[in-house]
XYZ file of N, CA and C in Angstrom:
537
model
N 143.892 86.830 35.878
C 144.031 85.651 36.715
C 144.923 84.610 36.043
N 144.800 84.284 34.544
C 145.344 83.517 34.115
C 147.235 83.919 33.602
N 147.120 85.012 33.623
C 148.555 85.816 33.735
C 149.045 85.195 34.975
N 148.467 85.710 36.392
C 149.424 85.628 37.341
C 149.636 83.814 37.887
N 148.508 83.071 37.105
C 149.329 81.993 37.374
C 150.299 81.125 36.867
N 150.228 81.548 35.332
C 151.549 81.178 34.451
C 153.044 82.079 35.092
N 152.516 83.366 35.547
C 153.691 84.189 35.652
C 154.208 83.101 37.338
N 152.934 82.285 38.345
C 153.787 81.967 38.998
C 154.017 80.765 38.784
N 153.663 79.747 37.857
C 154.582 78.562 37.445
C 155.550 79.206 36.951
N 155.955 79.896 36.150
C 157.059 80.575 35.877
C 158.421 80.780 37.181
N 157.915 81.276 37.856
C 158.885 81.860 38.502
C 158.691 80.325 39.678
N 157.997 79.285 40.184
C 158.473 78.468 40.607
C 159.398 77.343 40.031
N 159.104 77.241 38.439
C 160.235 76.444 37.930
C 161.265 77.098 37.792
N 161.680 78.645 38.234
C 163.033 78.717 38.141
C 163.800 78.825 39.122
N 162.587 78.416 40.575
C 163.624 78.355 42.144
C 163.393 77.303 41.587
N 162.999 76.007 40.935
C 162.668 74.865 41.302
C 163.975 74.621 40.800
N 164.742 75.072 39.713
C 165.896 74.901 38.239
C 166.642 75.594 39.045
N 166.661 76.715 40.333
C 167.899 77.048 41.236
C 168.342 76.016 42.203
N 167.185 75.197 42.817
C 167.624 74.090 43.727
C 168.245 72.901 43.027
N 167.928 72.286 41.953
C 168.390 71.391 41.637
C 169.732 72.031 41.047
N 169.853 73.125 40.548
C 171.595 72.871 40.192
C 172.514 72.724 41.913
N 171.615 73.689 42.576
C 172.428 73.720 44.153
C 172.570 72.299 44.358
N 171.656 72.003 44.275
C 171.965 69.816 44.647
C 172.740 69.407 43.664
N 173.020 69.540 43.093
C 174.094 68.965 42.135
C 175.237 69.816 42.096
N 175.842 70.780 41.802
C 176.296 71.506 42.664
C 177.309 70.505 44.118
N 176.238 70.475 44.852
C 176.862 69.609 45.956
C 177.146 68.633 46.062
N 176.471 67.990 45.064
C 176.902 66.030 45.195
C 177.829 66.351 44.258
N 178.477 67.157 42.934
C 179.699 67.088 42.597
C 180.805 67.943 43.173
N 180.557 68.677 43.938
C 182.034 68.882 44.777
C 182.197 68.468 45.923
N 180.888 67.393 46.464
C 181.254 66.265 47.372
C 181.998 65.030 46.872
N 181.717 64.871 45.704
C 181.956 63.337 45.349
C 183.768 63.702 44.533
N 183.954 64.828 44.082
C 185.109 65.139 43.111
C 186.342 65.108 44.606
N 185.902 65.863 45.630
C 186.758 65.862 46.943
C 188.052 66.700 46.422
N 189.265 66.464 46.099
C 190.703 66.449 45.884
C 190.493 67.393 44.709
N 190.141 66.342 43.836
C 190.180 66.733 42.595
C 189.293 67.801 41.756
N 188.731 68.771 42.701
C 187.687 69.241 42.120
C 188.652 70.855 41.142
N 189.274 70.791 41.288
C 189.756 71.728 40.480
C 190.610 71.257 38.755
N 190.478 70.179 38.877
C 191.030 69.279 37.496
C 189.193 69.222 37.048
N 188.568 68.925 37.682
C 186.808 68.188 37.842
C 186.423 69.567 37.052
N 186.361 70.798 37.178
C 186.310 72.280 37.401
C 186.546 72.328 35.435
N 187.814 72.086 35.462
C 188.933 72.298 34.186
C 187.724 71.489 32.929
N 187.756 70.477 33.279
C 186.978 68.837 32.552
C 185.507 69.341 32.183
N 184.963 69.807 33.402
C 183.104 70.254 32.894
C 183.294 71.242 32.176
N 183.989 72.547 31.949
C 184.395 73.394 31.442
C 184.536 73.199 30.218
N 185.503 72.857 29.741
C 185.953 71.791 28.889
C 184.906 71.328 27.824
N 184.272 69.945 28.794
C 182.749 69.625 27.815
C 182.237 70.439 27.722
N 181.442 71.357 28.402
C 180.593 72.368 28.012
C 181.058 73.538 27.199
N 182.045 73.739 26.584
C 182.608 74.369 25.373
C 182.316 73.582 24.793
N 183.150 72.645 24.456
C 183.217 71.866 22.913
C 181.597 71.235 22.703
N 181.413 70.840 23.556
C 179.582 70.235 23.283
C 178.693 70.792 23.662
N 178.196 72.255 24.217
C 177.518 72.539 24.470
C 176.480 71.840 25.804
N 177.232 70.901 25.886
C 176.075 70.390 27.186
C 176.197 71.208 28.750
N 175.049 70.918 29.010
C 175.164 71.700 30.366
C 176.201 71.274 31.716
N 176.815 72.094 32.305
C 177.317 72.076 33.194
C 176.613 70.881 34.297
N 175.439 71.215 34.744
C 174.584 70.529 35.920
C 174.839 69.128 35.153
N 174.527 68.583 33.902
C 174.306 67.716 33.187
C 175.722 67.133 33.269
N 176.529 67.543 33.016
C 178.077 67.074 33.446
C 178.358 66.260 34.663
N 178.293 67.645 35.675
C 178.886 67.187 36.898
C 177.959 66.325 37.479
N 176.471 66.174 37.458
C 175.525 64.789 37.652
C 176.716 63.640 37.337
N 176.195 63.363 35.762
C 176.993 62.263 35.698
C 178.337 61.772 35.881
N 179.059 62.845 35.993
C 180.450 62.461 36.898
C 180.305 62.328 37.973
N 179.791 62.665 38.401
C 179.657 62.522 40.284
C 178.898 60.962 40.688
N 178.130 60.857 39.248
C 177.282 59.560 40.036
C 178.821 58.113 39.316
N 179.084 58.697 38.019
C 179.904 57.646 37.615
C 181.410 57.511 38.841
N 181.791 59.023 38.870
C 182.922 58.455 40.528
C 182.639 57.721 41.626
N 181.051 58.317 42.286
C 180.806 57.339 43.400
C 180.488 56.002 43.486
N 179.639 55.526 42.445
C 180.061 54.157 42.174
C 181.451 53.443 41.576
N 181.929 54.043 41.147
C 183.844 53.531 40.945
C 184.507 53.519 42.353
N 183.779 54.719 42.898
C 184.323 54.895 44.795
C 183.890 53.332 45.505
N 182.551 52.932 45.349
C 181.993 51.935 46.236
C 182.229 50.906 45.773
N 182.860 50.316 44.337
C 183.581 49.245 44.214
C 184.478 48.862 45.014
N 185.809 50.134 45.875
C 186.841 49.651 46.685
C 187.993 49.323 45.335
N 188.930 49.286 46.383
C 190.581 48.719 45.599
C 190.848 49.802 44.462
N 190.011 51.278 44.420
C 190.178 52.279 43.231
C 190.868 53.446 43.825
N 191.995 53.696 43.769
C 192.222 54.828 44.202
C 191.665 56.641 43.850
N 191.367 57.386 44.821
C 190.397 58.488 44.471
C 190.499 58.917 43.258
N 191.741 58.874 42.450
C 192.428 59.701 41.661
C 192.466 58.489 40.463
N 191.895 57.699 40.792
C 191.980 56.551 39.417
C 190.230 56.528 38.970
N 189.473 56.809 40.256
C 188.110 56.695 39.632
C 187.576 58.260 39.688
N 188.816 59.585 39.851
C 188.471 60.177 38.690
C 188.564 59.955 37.589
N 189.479 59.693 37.075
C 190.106 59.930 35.494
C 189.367 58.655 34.817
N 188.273 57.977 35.417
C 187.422 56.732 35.026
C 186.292 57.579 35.023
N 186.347 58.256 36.119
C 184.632 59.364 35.641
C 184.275 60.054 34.689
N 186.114 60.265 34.302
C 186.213 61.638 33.322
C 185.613 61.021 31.652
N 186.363 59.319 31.689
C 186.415 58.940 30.366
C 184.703 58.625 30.525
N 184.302 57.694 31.380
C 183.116 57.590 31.078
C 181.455 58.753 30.862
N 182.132 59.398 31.328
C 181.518 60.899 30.888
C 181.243 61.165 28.966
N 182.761 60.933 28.621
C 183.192 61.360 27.350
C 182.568 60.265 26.478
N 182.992 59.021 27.004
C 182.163 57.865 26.566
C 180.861 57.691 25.856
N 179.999 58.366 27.221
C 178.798 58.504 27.019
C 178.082 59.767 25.723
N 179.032 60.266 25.736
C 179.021 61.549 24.763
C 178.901 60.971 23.162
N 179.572 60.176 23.573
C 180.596 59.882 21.987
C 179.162 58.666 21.925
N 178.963 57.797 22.567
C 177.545 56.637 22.531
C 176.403 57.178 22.073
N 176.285 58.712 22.730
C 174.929 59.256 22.466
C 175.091 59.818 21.297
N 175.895 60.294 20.705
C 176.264 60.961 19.361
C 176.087 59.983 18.020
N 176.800 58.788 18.333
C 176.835 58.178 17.284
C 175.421 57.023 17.392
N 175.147 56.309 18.442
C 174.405 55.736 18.470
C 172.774 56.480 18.006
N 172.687 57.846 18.362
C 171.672 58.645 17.763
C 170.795 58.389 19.402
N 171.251 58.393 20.657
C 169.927 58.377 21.880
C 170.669 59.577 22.083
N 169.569 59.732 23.437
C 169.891 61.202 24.063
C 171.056 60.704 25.551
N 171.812 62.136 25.370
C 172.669 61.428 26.822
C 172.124 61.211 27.706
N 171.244 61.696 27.968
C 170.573 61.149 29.725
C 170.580 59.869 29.439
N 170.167 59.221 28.381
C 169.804 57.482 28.135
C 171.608 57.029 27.951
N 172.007 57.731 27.272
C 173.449 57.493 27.248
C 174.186 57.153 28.538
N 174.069 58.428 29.461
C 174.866 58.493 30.651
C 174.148 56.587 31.676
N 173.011 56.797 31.355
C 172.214 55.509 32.199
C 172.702 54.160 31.613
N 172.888 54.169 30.487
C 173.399 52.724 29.785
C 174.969 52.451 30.653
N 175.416 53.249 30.263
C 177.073 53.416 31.292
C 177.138 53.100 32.630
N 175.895 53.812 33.425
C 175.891 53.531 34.680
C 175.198 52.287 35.070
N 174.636 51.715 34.626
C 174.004 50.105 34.118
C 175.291 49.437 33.685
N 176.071 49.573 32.605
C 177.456 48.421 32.577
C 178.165 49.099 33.725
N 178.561 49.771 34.382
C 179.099 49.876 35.385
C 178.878 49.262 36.478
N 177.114 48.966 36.328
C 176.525 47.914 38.035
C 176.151 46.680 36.968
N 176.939 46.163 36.416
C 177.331 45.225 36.144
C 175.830 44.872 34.889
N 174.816 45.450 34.578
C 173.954 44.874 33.691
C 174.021 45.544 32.786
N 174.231 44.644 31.141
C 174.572 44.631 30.233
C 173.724 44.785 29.466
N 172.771 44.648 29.301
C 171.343 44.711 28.706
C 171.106 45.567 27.640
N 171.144 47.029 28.813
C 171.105 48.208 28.169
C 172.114 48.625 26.691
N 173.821 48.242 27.657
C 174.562 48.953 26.360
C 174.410 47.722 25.254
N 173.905 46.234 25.628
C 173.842 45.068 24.239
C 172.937 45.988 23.257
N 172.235 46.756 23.033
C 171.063 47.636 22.314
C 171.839 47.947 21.171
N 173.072 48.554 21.383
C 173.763 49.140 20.940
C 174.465 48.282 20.125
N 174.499 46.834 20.523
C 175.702 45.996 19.581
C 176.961 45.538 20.392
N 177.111 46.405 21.571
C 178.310 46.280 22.366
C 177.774 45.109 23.635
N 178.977 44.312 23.426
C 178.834 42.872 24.390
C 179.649 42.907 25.459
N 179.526 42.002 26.150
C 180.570 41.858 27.335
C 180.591 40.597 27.671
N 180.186 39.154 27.034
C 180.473 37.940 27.826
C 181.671 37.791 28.563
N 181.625 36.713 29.488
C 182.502 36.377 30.320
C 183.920 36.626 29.377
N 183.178 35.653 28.036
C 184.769 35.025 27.391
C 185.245 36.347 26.456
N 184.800 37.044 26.303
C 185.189 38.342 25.269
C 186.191 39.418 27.041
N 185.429 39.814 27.994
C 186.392 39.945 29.540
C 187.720 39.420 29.726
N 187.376 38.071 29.570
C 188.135 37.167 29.659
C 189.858 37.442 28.815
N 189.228 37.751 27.360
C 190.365 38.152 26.369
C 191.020 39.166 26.477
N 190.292 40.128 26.834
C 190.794 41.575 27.203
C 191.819 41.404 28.402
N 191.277 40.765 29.602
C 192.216 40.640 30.606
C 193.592 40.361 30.412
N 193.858 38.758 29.400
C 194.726 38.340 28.836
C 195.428 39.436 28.316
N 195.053 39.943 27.190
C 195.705 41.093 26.266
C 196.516 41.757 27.190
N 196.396 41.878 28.217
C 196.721 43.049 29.348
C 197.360 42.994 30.107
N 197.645 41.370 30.283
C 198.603 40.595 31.069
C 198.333 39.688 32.239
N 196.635 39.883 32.286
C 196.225 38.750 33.382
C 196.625 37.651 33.325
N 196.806 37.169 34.836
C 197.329 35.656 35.020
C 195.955 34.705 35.695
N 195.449 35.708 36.163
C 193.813 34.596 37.037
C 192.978 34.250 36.149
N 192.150 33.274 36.501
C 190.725 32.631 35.955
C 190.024 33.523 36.251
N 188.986 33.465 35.363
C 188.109 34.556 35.752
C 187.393 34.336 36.831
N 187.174 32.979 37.508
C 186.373 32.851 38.968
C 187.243 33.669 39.723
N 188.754 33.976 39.697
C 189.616 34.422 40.633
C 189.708 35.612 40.518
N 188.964 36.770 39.576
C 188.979 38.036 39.082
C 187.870 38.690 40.483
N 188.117 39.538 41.198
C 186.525 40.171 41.930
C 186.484 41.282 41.057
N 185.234 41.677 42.044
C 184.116 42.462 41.309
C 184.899 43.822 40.678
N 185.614 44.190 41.671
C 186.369 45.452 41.494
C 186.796 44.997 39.639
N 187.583 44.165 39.204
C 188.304 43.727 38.171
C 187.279 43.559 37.351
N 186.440 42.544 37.587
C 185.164 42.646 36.434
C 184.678 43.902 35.798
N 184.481 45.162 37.164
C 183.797 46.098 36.292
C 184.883 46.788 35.373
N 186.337 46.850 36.154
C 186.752 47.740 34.937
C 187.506 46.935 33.714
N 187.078 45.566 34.118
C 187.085 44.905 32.672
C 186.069 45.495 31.584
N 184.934 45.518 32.371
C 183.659 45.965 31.932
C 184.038 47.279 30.908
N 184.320 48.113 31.005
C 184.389 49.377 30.705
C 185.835 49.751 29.663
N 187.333 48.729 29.894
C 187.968 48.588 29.226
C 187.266 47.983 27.718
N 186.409 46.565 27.956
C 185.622 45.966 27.073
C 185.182 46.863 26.287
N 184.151 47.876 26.723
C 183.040 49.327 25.999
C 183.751 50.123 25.600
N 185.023 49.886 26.105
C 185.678 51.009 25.179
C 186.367 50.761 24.297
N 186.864 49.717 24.417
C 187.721 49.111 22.766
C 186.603 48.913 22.200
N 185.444 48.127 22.289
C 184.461 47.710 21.018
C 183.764 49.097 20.475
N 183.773 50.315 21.404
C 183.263 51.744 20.618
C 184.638 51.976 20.028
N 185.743 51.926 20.430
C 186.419 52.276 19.292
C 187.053 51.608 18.272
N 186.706 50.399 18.306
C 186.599 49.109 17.182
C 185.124 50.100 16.399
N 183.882 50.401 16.467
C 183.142 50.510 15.941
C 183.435 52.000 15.476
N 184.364 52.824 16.004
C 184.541 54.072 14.849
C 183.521 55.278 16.019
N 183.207 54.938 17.156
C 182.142 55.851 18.624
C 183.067 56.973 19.051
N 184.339 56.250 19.375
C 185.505 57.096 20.159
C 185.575 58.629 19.567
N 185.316 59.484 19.848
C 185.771 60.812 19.359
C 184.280 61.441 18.388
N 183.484 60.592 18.332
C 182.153 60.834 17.775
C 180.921 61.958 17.568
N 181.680 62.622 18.805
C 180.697 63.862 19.577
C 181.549 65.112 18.232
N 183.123 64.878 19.022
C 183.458 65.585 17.937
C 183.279 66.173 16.697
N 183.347 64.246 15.959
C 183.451 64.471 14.468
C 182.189 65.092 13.959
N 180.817 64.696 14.766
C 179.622 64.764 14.265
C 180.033 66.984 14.259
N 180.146 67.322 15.417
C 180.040 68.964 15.466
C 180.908 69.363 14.563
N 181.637 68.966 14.420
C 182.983 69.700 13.107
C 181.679 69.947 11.655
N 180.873 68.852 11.691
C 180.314 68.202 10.334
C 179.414 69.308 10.088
């Protein structure tokens, strides 16, 4: 008796582990659209060099494109190659910072909807006036009241990514597996 009911938790967590890749699965070659054969190349890609899972990939690309999608003013093909880095991002955060990516990928998708909280843990800031500088550097001419949201976030994320690679994060996943 006690056989056949481990043998059938068994075999329901592995339709349960067939549906959820099928759902994911679908929300990333819904959300990739165009690009799913570069998208294809990229999960591939990570999942060589890092061993992470495929499903685990295309999740968080798919959720980091569709919110870059629902900002507006991003063209499809700009908030791929924003999905792609923040993917890698998160890699390189979870590596060096020592969390796990799922907490990784969530800190990202948190400075992405604009709360900072999460990645401040880490050391990495974003005030107005540190935004503010970056914009400048870059060639902005507006006040930041005159910046929208669209501009804030990928101030946001320009910001997280110079201060990880001011802090030595950038390429992190890497260096740690070579080691």
């Amino acid at each position: 008796m006690y056989m056949a009911r481990r043998l059938g938790r068994v075999v329901a967590n592995i339709a349960q582990s067939g549906a959820d890749y099928t759902e994911t699965l679908n929300l990333w070659e819904t959300s990739m659209g165009n690009n799913l054969t570069v998208a294809t190349e990229f999960v591939n890609k990570m999942n060589e060099a890092y061993g992470i899972s495929e499903k685990t990939l295309m999740n968080a690309q798919a959720i980091f494109k569709n919110m870059l999608g629902s900002l507006g003013q991003i063209s499809d093909q700009t908030a791929y190659k924003i999905s792609e880095a923040l993917v890698q991002m998160s890699a390189d955060f979870s590596s060096l910072y020592n969390v796990s990516l799922d907490s990784a990928f969530k800190k990202m998708q948190s400075m992405l909807a604009g709360q900072v909280r999460p990645i401040r843990s880490a050391g990495l800031d974003m005030p107005e006036t540190t935004l503010y500088q970056f914009y400048q550097q870059i060639g902005g001419t507006k006040t930041m009241r005159q910046l929208n949201r669209t501009e804030k976030q990928l101030l946001s994320i320009l910001a997280v990514y110079k201060q990880m690679g001011s802090a030595g994060a950038l390429g992190d996943m890497s260096k740690t597996l070579n080691q």
